[in-house]
PDB file of N, CA and C in Angstrom:
ATOM      1  N   MET A   1       8.088  -3.153   2.153  1.00 78.00           N
ATOM      2  CA  MET A   1       6.817  -3.811   1.871  1.00 78.00           C
ATOM      3  C   MET A   1       7.211  -4.851   0.751  1.00 78.00           C
ATOM      4  N   GLN A   2       6.902  -6.147   1.067  1.00 92.00           N
ATOM      5  CA  GLN A   2       7.156  -7.192   0.223  1.00 92.00           C
ATOM      6  C   GLN A   2       6.440  -7.131  -1.138  1.00 92.00           C
ATOM      7  N   SER A   3       5.145  -6.520  -1.039  1.00 94.00           N
ATOM      8  CA  SER A   3       4.462  -6.468  -2.255  1.00 94.00           C
ATOM      9  C   SER A   3       5.026  -5.541  -3.286  1.00 94.00           C
ATOM     10  N   ALA A   4       5.810  -4.597  -2.901  1.00 95.00           N
ATOM     11  CA  ALA A   4       6.502  -3.797  -3.820  1.00 95.00           C
ATOM     12  C   ALA A   4       7.684  -4.575  -4.549  1.00 95.00           C
ATOM     13  N   HIS A   5       8.298  -5.459  -3.773  1.00 96.00           N
ATOM     14  CA  HIS A   5       9.341  -6.296  -4.478  1.00 96.00           C
ATOM     15  C   HIS A   5       8.630  -7.189  -5.442  1.00 96.00           C
ATOM     16  N   ALA A   6       7.564  -7.697  -5.202  1.00 97.00           N
ATOM     17  CA  ALA A   6       6.804  -8.610  -6.120  1.00 97.00           C
ATOM     18  C   ALA A   6       6.364  -7.839  -7.349  1.00 97.00           C
ATOM     19  N   ALA A   7       5.874  -6.625  -7.169  1.00 96.00           N
ATOM     20  CA  ALA A   7       5.449  -5.816  -8.284  1.00 96.00           C
ATOM     21  C   ALA A   7       6.681  -5.480  -9.185  1.00 96.00           C
ATOM     22  N   ILE A   8       7.694  -5.077  -8.632  1.00 96.00           N
ATOM     23  CA  ILE A   8       8.856  -4.731  -9.487  1.00 96.00           C
ATOM     24  C   ILE A   8       9.496  -5.959 -10.123  1.00 96.00           C
ATOM     25  N   ASP A   9       9.460  -7.079  -9.547  1.00 97.00           N
ATOM     26  CA  ASP A   9       9.972  -8.355 -10.131  1.00 97.00           C
ATOM     27  C   ASP A   9       9.013  -8.704 -11.289  1.00 97.00           C
ATOM     28  N   PHE A  10       7.702  -8.494 -11.039  1.00 97.00           N
ATOM     29  CA  PHE A  10       6.718  -8.828 -12.068  1.00 97.00           C
ATOM     30  C   PHE A  10       7.019  -8.015 -13.348  1.00 97.00           C
ATOM     31  N   GLN A  11       7.280  -6.755 -13.078  1.00 96.00           N
ATOM     32  CA  GLN A  11       7.648  -5.882 -14.206  1.00 96.00           C
ATOM     33  C   GLN A  11       8.818  -6.406 -15.077  1.00 96.00           C
ATOM     34  N   HIS A  12       9.810  -6.985 -14.360  1.00 97.00           N
ATOM     35  CA  HIS A  12      10.979  -7.646 -15.026  1.00 97.00           C
ATOM     36  C   HIS A  12      10.675  -8.812 -15.716  1.00 97.00           C
ATOM     37  N   ASP A  13       9.858  -9.654 -15.071  1.00 98.00           N
ATOM     38  CA  ASP A  13       9.482 -10.937 -15.614  1.00 98.00           C
ATOM     39  C   ASP A  13       8.537 -10.852 -16.756  1.00 98.00           C
ATOM     40  N   PHE A  14       7.579  -9.929 -16.833  1.00 97.00           N
ATOM     41  CA  PHE A  14       6.623  -9.842 -17.730  1.00 97.00           C
ATOM     42  C   PHE A  14       6.492  -8.413 -18.271  1.00 97.00           C
ATOM     43  N   PRO A  15       7.455  -7.877 -18.986  1.00 97.00           N
ATOM     44  CA  PRO A  15       7.552  -6.399 -19.340  1.00 97.00           C
ATOM     45  C   PRO A  15       6.344  -6.012 -20.256  1.00 97.00           C
ATOM     46  N   VAL A  16       5.941  -6.903 -21.130  1.00 96.00           N
ATOM     47  CA  VAL A  16       4.884  -6.603 -22.046  1.00 96.00           C
ATOM     48  C   VAL A  16       3.562  -6.367 -21.271  1.00 96.00           C
ATOM     49  N   GLU A  17       3.233  -7.375 -20.311  1.00 95.00           N
ATOM     50  CA  GLU A  17       2.110  -7.253 -19.622  1.00 95.00           C
ATOM     51  C   GLU A  17       2.117  -6.065 -18.632  1.00 95.00           C
ATOM     52  N   ALA A  18       3.253  -5.800 -18.169  1.00 95.00           N
ATOM     53  CA  ALA A  18       3.401  -4.617 -17.158  1.00 95.00           C
ATOM     54  C   ALA A  18       3.213  -3.252 -17.946  1.00 95.00           C
ATOM     55  N   LYS A  19       3.670  -3.181 -19.125  1.00 95.00           N
ATOM     56  CA  LYS A  19       3.461  -2.016 -19.874  1.00 95.00           C
ATOM     57  C   LYS A  19       1.960  -1.839 -20.313  1.00 95.00           C
ATOM     58  N   GLU A  20       1.353  -2.954 -20.672  1.00 94.00           N
ATOM     59  CA  GLU A  20       0.022  -2.836 -21.070  1.00 94.00           C
ATOM     60  C   GLU A  20      -0.875  -2.359 -19.794  1.00 94.00           C
ATOM     61  N   TRP A  21      -0.548  -2.965 -18.649  1.00 94.00           N
ATOM     62  CA  TRP A  21      -1.234  -2.505 -17.434  1.00 94.00           C
ATOM     63  C   TRP A  21      -1.008  -1.043 -17.207  1.00 94.00           C
ATOM     64  N   GLN A  22       0.256  -0.466 -17.254  1.00 94.00           N
ATOM     65  CA  GLN A  22       0.553   0.913 -17.051  1.00 94.00           C
ATOM     66  C   GLN A  22      -0.284   1.844 -17.975  1.00 94.00           C
ATOM     67  N   THR A  23      -0.329   1.430 -19.255  1.00 95.00           N
ATOM     68  CA  THR A  23      -0.872   2.281 -20.250  1.00 95.00           C
ATOM     69  C   THR A  23      -2.488   2.352 -20.165  1.00 95.00           C
ATOM     70  N   THR A  24      -3.093   1.178 -19.792  1.00 94.00           N
ATOM     71  CA  THR A  24      -4.518   1.016 -19.852  1.00 94.00           C
ATOM     72  C   THR A  24      -5.293   1.115 -18.561  1.00 94.00           C
ATOM     73  N   SER A  25      -4.570   0.846 -17.508  1.00 92.00           N
ATOM     74  CA  SER A  25      -5.234   0.787 -16.200  1.00 92.00           C
ATOM     75  C   SER A  25      -4.408   1.583 -15.153  1.00 92.00           C
ATOM     76  N   ASN A  26      -3.358   1.022 -14.866  1.00 89.00           N
ATOM     77  CA  ASN A  26      -2.479   1.574 -13.781  1.00 89.00           C
ATOM     78  C   ASN A  26      -3.204   1.483 -12.377  1.00 89.00           C
ATOM     79  N   TYR A  27      -4.130   0.681 -12.216  1.00 91.00           N
ATOM     80  CA  TYR A  27      -4.847   0.380 -11.028  1.00 91.00           C
ATOM     81  C   TYR A  27      -4.065  -0.665 -10.276  1.00 91.00           C
ATOM     82  N   LEU A  28      -3.922  -0.516  -8.955  1.00 92.00           N
ATOM     83  CA  LEU A  28      -3.238  -1.397  -8.138  1.00 92.00           C
ATOM     84  C   LEU A  28      -3.986  -1.710  -6.895  1.00 92.00           C
ATOM     85  N   ALA A  29      -4.045  -2.911  -6.448  1.00 92.00           N
ATOM     86  CA  ALA A  29      -4.649  -3.242  -5.224  1.00 92.00           C
ATOM     87  C   ALA A  29      -3.715  -4.187  -4.427  1.00 92.00           C
ATOM     88  N   VAL A  30      -3.493  -3.847  -3.160  1.00 94.00           N
ATOM     89  CA  VAL A  30      -2.651  -4.515  -2.183  1.00 94.00           C
ATOM     90  C   VAL A  30      -3.623  -5.362  -1.324  1.00 94.00           C
ATOM     91  N   LEU A  31      -3.596  -6.693  -1.511  1.00 95.00           N
ATOM     92  CA  LEU A  31      -4.431  -7.529  -0.739  1.00 95.00           C
ATOM     93  C   LEU A  31      -3.673  -8.306   0.260  1.00 95.00           C
ATOM     94  N   THR A  32      -4.354  -9.014   1.151  1.00 93.00           N
ATOM     95  CA  THR A  32      -3.721  -9.715   2.201  1.00 93.00           C
ATOM     96  C   THR A  32      -4.318 -11.159   2.390  1.00 93.00           C
ATOM     97  N   VAL A  33      -3.538 -12.001   3.003  1.00 94.00           N
ATOM     98  CA  VAL A  33      -4.049 -13.438   3.280  1.00 94.00           C
ATOM     99  C   VAL A  33      -3.474 -13.672   4.696  1.00 94.00           C
ATOM    100  N   GLU A  34      -3.930 -14.728   5.338  1.00 92.00           N
ATOM    101  CA  GLU A  34      -3.489 -14.975   6.680  1.00 92.00           C
ATOM    102  C   GLU A  34      -2.031 -15.492   6.827  1.00 92.00           C
ATOM    103  N   ASP A  35      -1.659 -16.181   5.885  1.00 95.00           N
ATOM    104  CA  ASP A  35      -0.214 -16.728   6.055  1.00 95.00           C
ATOM    105  C   ASP A  35       0.280 -17.295   4.714  1.00 95.00           C
ATOM    106  N   GLU A  36       1.517 -17.819   4.853  1.00 96.00           N
ATOM    107  CA  GLU A  36       2.219 -18.387   3.629  1.00 96.00           C
ATOM    108  C   GLU A  36       1.357 -19.466   3.026  1.00 96.00           C
ATOM    109  N   GLU A  37       0.686 -20.291   3.755  1.00 97.00           N
ATOM    110  CA  GLU A  37      -0.034 -21.405   3.257  1.00 97.00           C
ATOM    111  C   GLU A  37      -1.117 -20.865   2.237  1.00 97.00           C
ATOM    112  N   GLN A  38      -1.806 -19.796   2.762  1.00 96.00           N
ATOM    113  CA  GLN A  38      -2.871 -19.188   1.842  1.00 96.00           C
ATOM    114  C   GLN A  38      -2.282 -18.608   0.490  1.00 96.00           C
ATOM    115  N   LEU A  39      -1.033 -18.076   0.662  1.00 97.00           N
ATOM    116  CA  LEU A  39      -0.367 -17.653  -0.578  1.00 97.00           C
ATOM    117  C   LEU A  39      -0.009 -18.768  -1.510  1.00 97.00           C
ATOM    118  N   ILE A  40       0.488 -19.877  -0.907  1.00 97.00           N
ATOM    119  CA  ILE A  40       0.684 -20.950  -1.778  1.00 97.00           C
ATOM    120  C   ILE A  40      -0.549 -21.593  -2.456  1.00 97.00           C
ATOM    121  N   LYS A  41      -1.745 -21.568  -1.724  1.00 97.00           N
ATOM    122  CA  LYS A  41      -2.913 -21.974  -2.384  1.00 97.00           C
ATOM    123  C   LYS A  41      -3.284 -21.091  -3.555  1.00 97.00           C
ATOM    124  N   LEU A  42      -3.093 -19.764  -3.413  1.00 97.00           N
ATOM    125  CA  LEU A  42      -3.369 -18.817  -4.501  1.00 97.00           C
ATOM    126  C   LEU A  42      -2.498 -19.137  -5.640  1.00 97.00           C
ATOM    127  N   ILE A  43      -1.258 -19.243  -5.375  1.00 98.00           N
ATOM    128  CA  ILE A  43      -0.206 -19.439  -6.360  1.00 98.00           C
ATOM    129  C   ILE A  43      -0.515 -20.783  -7.141  1.00 98.00           C
ATOM    130  N   THR A  44      -0.824 -21.803  -6.478  1.00 98.00           N
ATOM    131  CA  THR A  44      -1.204 -23.023  -7.035  1.00 98.00           C
ATOM    132  C   THR A  44      -2.339 -22.932  -8.028  1.00 98.00           C
ATOM    133  N   LYS A  45      -3.364 -22.302  -7.552  1.00 98.00           N
ATOM    134  CA  LYS A  45      -4.606 -22.005  -8.435  1.00 98.00           C
ATOM    135  C   LYS A  45      -4.244 -21.185  -9.621  1.00 98.00           C
ATOM    136  N   ALA A  46      -3.382 -20.138  -9.443  1.00 98.00           N
ATOM    137  CA  ALA A  46      -2.908 -19.356 -10.666  1.00 98.00           C
ATOM    138  C   ALA A  46      -2.217 -20.167 -11.597  1.00 98.00           C
ATOM    139  N   ILE A  47      -1.408 -21.064 -11.060  1.00 98.00           N
ATOM    140  CA  ILE A  47      -0.711 -22.024 -12.138  1.00 98.00           C
ATOM    141  C   ILE A  47      -1.696 -22.783 -12.822  1.00 98.00           C
ATOM    142  N   LEU A  48      -2.701 -23.374 -12.151  1.00 98.00           N
ATOM    143  CA  LEU A  48      -3.615 -24.234 -12.793  1.00 98.00           C
ATOM    144  C   LEU A  48      -4.527 -23.482 -13.896  1.00 98.00           C
ATOM    145  N   LEU A  49      -4.703 -22.132 -13.533  1.00 98.00           N
ATOM    146  CA  LEU A  49      -5.463 -21.335 -14.469  1.00 98.00           C
ATOM    147  C   LEU A  49      -4.677 -20.641 -15.404  1.00 98.00           C
ATOM    148  N   GLY A  50      -3.335 -20.763 -15.403  1.00 98.00           N
ATOM    149  CA  GLY A  50      -2.466 -20.090 -16.419  1.00 98.00           C
ATOM    150  C   GLY A  50      -2.283 -18.598 -16.202  1.00 98.00           C
ATOM    151  N   ILE A  51      -2.578 -18.178 -14.918  1.00 98.00           N
ATOM    152  CA  ILE A  51      -2.390 -16.755 -14.680  1.00 98.00           C
ATOM    153  C   ILE A  51      -0.985 -16.496 -14.386  1.00 98.00           C
ATOM    154  N   LYS A  52      -0.341 -15.449 -15.113  1.00 98.00           N
ATOM    155  CA  LYS A  52       1.051 -15.087 -14.958  1.00 98.00           C
ATOM    156  C   LYS A  52       1.205 -14.469 -13.533  1.00 98.00           C
ATOM    157  N   HIS A  53       2.305 -14.671 -12.887  1.00 98.00           N
ATOM    158  CA  HIS A  53       2.493 -14.189 -11.635  1.00 98.00           C
ATOM    159  C   HIS A  53       4.021 -14.189 -11.336  1.00 98.00           C
ATOM    160  N   THR A  54       4.355 -13.480 -10.259  1.00 98.00           N
ATOM    161  CA  THR A  54       5.701 -13.408  -9.742  1.00 98.00           C
ATOM    162  C   THR A  54       5.715 -13.569  -8.222  1.00 98.00           C
ATOM    163  N   VAL A  55       6.425 -14.615  -7.824  1.00 98.00           N
ATOM    164  CA  VAL A  55       6.529 -14.850  -6.344  1.00 98.00           C
ATOM    165  C   VAL A  55       7.689 -14.154  -5.719  1.00 98.00           C
ATOM    166  N   PHE A  56       7.566 -13.449  -4.573  1.00 97.00           N
ATOM    167  CA  PHE A  56       8.610 -12.850  -3.834  1.00 97.00           C
ATOM    168  C   PHE A  56       8.900 -13.733  -2.549  1.00 97.00           C
ATOM    169  N   ARG A  57      10.146 -14.148  -2.428  1.00 97.00           N
ATOM    170  CA  ARG A  57      10.534 -14.877  -1.205  1.00 97.00           C
ATOM    171  C   ARG A  57      11.476 -14.011  -0.403  1.00 97.00           C
ATOM    172  N   GLU A  58      11.162 -13.866   0.894  1.00 95.00           N
ATOM    173  CA  GLU A  58      12.096 -13.049   1.775  1.00 95.00           C
ATOM    174  C   GLU A  58      13.294 -13.781   2.311  1.00 95.00           C
ATOM    175  N   PRO A  59      14.431 -13.406   1.875  1.00 93.00           N
ATOM    176  CA  PRO A  59      15.715 -14.138   2.275  1.00 93.00           C
ATOM    177  C   PRO A  59      15.963 -14.069   3.816  1.00 93.00           C
ATOM    178  N   ASP A  60      15.493 -12.981   4.396  1.00 93.00           N
ATOM    179  CA  ASP A  60      15.781 -12.797   5.753  1.00 93.00           C
ATOM    180  C   ASP A  60      14.863 -13.760   6.677  1.00 93.00           C
ATOM    181  N   ILE A  61      13.992 -14.433   6.136  1.00 93.00           N
ATOM    182  CA  ILE A  61      13.107 -15.250   6.955  1.00 93.00           C
ATOM    183  C   ILE A  61      13.034 -16.645   6.152  1.00 93.00           C
ATOM    184  N   ASP A  62      14.188 -17.260   5.990  1.00 96.00           N
ATOM    185  CA  ASP A  62      14.306 -18.583   5.369  1.00 96.00           C
ATOM    186  C   ASP A  62      13.621 -18.694   4.106  1.00 96.00           C
ATOM    187  N   ASN A  63      13.632 -17.654   3.182  1.00 96.00           N
ATOM    188  CA  ASN A  63      13.013 -17.592   1.833  1.00 96.00           C
ATOM    189  C   ASN A  63      11.476 -18.024   1.888  1.00 96.00           C
ATOM    190  N   GLN A  64      10.913 -17.604   2.889  1.00 97.00           N
ATOM    191  CA  GLN A  64       9.504 -17.760   3.044  1.00 97.00           C
ATOM    192  C   GLN A  64       8.720 -16.849   1.908  1.00 97.00           C
ATOM    193  N   ILE A  65       7.693 -17.416   1.384  1.00 97.00           N
ATOM    194  CA  ILE A  65       6.956 -16.587   0.470  1.00 97.00           C
ATOM    195  C   ILE A  65       6.146 -15.524   1.223  1.00 97.00           C
ATOM    196  N   THR A  66       6.390 -14.303   0.779  1.00 96.00           N
ATOM    197  CA  THR A  66       5.775 -13.203   1.483  1.00 96.00           C
ATOM    198  C   THR A  66       4.840 -12.330   0.672  1.00 96.00           C
ATOM    199  N   ALA A  67       5.016 -12.490  -0.704  1.00 97.00           N
ATOM    200  CA  ALA A  67       4.164 -11.780  -1.626  1.00 97.00           C
ATOM    201  C   ALA A  67       4.116 -12.404  -2.955  1.00 97.00           C
ATOM    202  N   VAL A  68       3.052 -11.992  -3.722  1.00 98.00           N
ATOM    203  CA  VAL A  68       2.950 -12.542  -5.095  1.00 98.00           C
ATOM    204  C   VAL A  68       2.183 -11.426  -5.813  1.00 98.00           C
ATOM    205  N   ALA A  69       2.670 -11.227  -7.007  1.00 97.00           N
ATOM    206  CA  ALA A  69       2.032 -10.169  -7.980  1.00 97.00           C
ATOM    207  C   ALA A  69       1.400 -11.083  -9.148  1.00 97.00           C
ATOM    208  N   PHE A  70       0.138 -10.758  -9.281  1.00 97.00           N
ATOM    209  CA  PHE A  70      -0.633 -11.498 -10.361  1.00 97.00           C
ATOM    210  C   PHE A  70      -0.815 -10.545 -11.591  1.00 97.00           C
ATOM    211  N   GLU A  71      -0.822 -11.120 -12.826  1.00 96.00           N
ATOM    212  CA  GLU A  71      -1.134 -10.290 -13.947  1.00 96.00           C
ATOM    213  C   GLU A  71      -2.398  -9.598 -13.864  1.00 96.00           C
ATOM    214  N   PRO A  72      -2.627  -8.412 -14.347  1.00 94.00           N
ATOM    215  CA  PRO A  72      -4.000  -7.836 -14.356  1.00 94.00           C
ATOM    216  C   PRO A  72      -4.915  -8.461 -15.389  1.00 94.00           C
ATOM    217  N   SER A  73      -5.842  -9.252 -14.847  1.00 94.00           N
ATOM    218  CA  SER A  73      -6.817  -9.941 -15.708  1.00 94.00           C
ATOM    219  C   SER A  73      -8.042 -10.228 -14.954  1.00 94.00           C
ATOM    220  N   GLU A  74      -9.179 -10.544 -15.614  1.00 95.00           N
ATOM    221  CA  GLU A  74     -10.424 -10.955 -14.946  1.00 95.00           C
ATOM    222  C   GLU A  74     -10.168 -12.203 -14.205  1.00 95.00           C
ATOM    223  N   GLN A  75      -9.367 -13.056 -14.758  1.00 97.00           N
ATOM    224  CA  GLN A  75      -9.095 -14.435 -13.985  1.00 97.00           C
ATOM    225  C   GLN A  75      -8.406 -14.123 -12.643  1.00 97.00           C
ATOM    226  N   ALA A  76      -7.419 -13.230 -12.653  1.00 96.00           N
ATOM    227  CA  ALA A  76      -6.626 -12.902 -11.415  1.00 96.00           C
ATOM    228  C   ALA A  76      -7.637 -12.103 -10.378  1.00 96.00           C
ATOM    229  N   LYS A  77      -8.542 -11.367 -10.891  1.00 96.00           N
ATOM    230  CA  LYS A  77      -9.470 -10.632 -10.117  1.00 96.00           C
ATOM    231  C   LYS A  77     -10.370 -11.561  -9.469  1.00 96.00           C
ATOM    232  N   LYS A  78     -10.910 -12.589 -10.205  1.00 97.00           N
ATOM    233  CA  LYS A  78     -11.794 -13.597  -9.572  1.00 97.00           C
ATOM    234  C   LYS A  78     -10.922 -14.446  -8.626  1.00 97.00           C
ATOM    235  N   LEU A  79      -9.794 -14.797  -8.921  1.00 98.00           N
ATOM    236  CA  LEU A  79      -8.871 -15.521  -7.916  1.00 98.00           C
ATOM    237  C   LEU A  79      -8.685 -14.974  -6.614  1.00 98.00           C
ATOM    238  N   THR A  80      -8.430 -13.624  -6.654  1.00 97.00           N
ATOM    239  CA  THR A  80      -8.265 -12.845  -5.443  1.00 97.00           C
ATOM    240  C   THR A  80      -9.455 -12.221  -4.785  1.00 97.00           C
ATOM    241  N   SER A  81     -10.605 -12.401  -5.360  1.00 95.00           N
ATOM    242  CA  SER A  81     -11.833 -11.688  -4.902  1.00 95.00           C
ATOM    243  C   SER A  81     -12.160 -11.861  -3.427  1.00 95.00           C
ATOM    244  N   SER A  82     -11.659 -12.941  -2.868  1.00 94.00           N
ATOM    245  CA  SER A  82     -12.024 -13.247  -1.422  1.00 94.00           C
ATOM    246  C   SER A  82     -10.949 -12.629  -0.545  1.00 94.00           C
ATOM    247  N   CYS A  83      -9.922 -12.042  -1.128  1.00 95.00           N
ATOM    248  CA  CYS A  83      -8.731 -11.544  -0.215  1.00 95.00           C
ATOM    249  C   CYS A  83      -9.087 -10.063   0.072  1.00 95.00           C
ATOM    250  N   PRO A  84      -9.054  -9.779   1.375  1.00 93.00           N
ATOM    251  CA  PRO A  84      -9.351  -8.259   1.720  1.00 93.00           C
ATOM    252  C   PRO A  84      -8.100  -7.372   1.364  1.00 93.00           C
ATOM    253  N   LEU A  85      -8.529  -6.168   1.220  1.00 93.00           N
ATOM    254  CA  LEU A  85      -7.522  -5.171   1.025  1.00 93.00           C
ATOM    255  C   LEU A  85      -6.569  -5.106   2.281  1.00 93.00           C
ATOM    256  N   LEU A  86      -5.284  -4.906   2.050  1.00 90.00           N
ATOM    257  CA  LEU A  86      -4.358  -4.739   3.201  1.00 90.00           C
ATOM    258  C   LEU A  86      -4.872  -3.617   4.105  1.00 90.00           C
ATOM    259  N   GLY A  87      -4.856  -4.087   5.412  1.00 84.00           N
ATOM    260  CA  GLY A  87      -5.424  -2.987   6.399  1.00 84.00           C
ATOM    261  C   GLY A  87      -6.701  -3.367   6.935  1.00 84.00           C
ATOM    262  N   LYS A  88      -7.532  -4.167   6.144  1.00 76.00           N
ATOM    263  CA  LYS A  88      -8.801  -4.549   6.546  1.00 76.00           C
ATOM    264  C   LYS A  88      -8.631  -5.888   7.330  1.00 76.00           C
ATOM    265  N   GLU A  89      -9.528  -6.070   8.330  1.00 61.00           N
ATOM    266  CA  GLU A  89      -9.468  -7.308   9.151  1.00 61.00           C
ATOM    267  C   GLU A  89      -9.797  -8.484   8.271  1.00 61.00           C
ATOM    268  N   LEU A  90      -9.081  -9.589   8.470  1.00 55.00           N
ATOM    269  CA  LEU A  90      -9.425 -10.838   7.758  1.00 55.00           C
ATOM    270  C   LEU A  90     -10.624 -11.505   8.414  1.00 55.00           C
ATOM    271  N   SER A  91     -11.437 -12.127   7.539  1.00 56.00           N
ATOM    272  CA  SER A  91     -12.673 -12.841   8.063  1.00 56.00           C
ATOM    273  C   SER A  91     -12.162 -14.222   8.543  1.00 56.00           C
ATOM    274  N   HIS A  92     -12.620 -14.640   9.754  1.00 59.00           N
ATOM    275  CA  HIS A  92     -12.257 -16.058  10.163  1.00 59.00           C
ATOM    276  C   HIS A  92     -13.484 -16.892  10.201  1.00 59.00           C
ATOM    277  N   ALA A  93     -14.384 -16.635   9.044  1.00 54.00           N
ATOM    278  CA  ALA A  93     -15.556 -17.427   8.981  1.00 54.00           C
ATOM    279  C   ALA A  93     -15.246 -18.884   8.464  1.00 54.00           C
TER     280      ALA A  93
END
């Protein structure tokens, strides 16, 4: 699961934030989007908002972005609020 790669990489990239999350929350949500383009849009917004994140690229499929881990924050929660939980059907509205 690519999200596990992103989460572990986030822990290495941002150890202080990862430790804070582990001790105060330890809540984890695995969300989904339709495709890499949607991930890129989320990442771009995160950059503009200053949300810390780690991108995982899958080397077996031409380094395509397959997952991203965002810092635990209200801004990240708002950014991803329209993303359904993994396993739920995506809305095509």
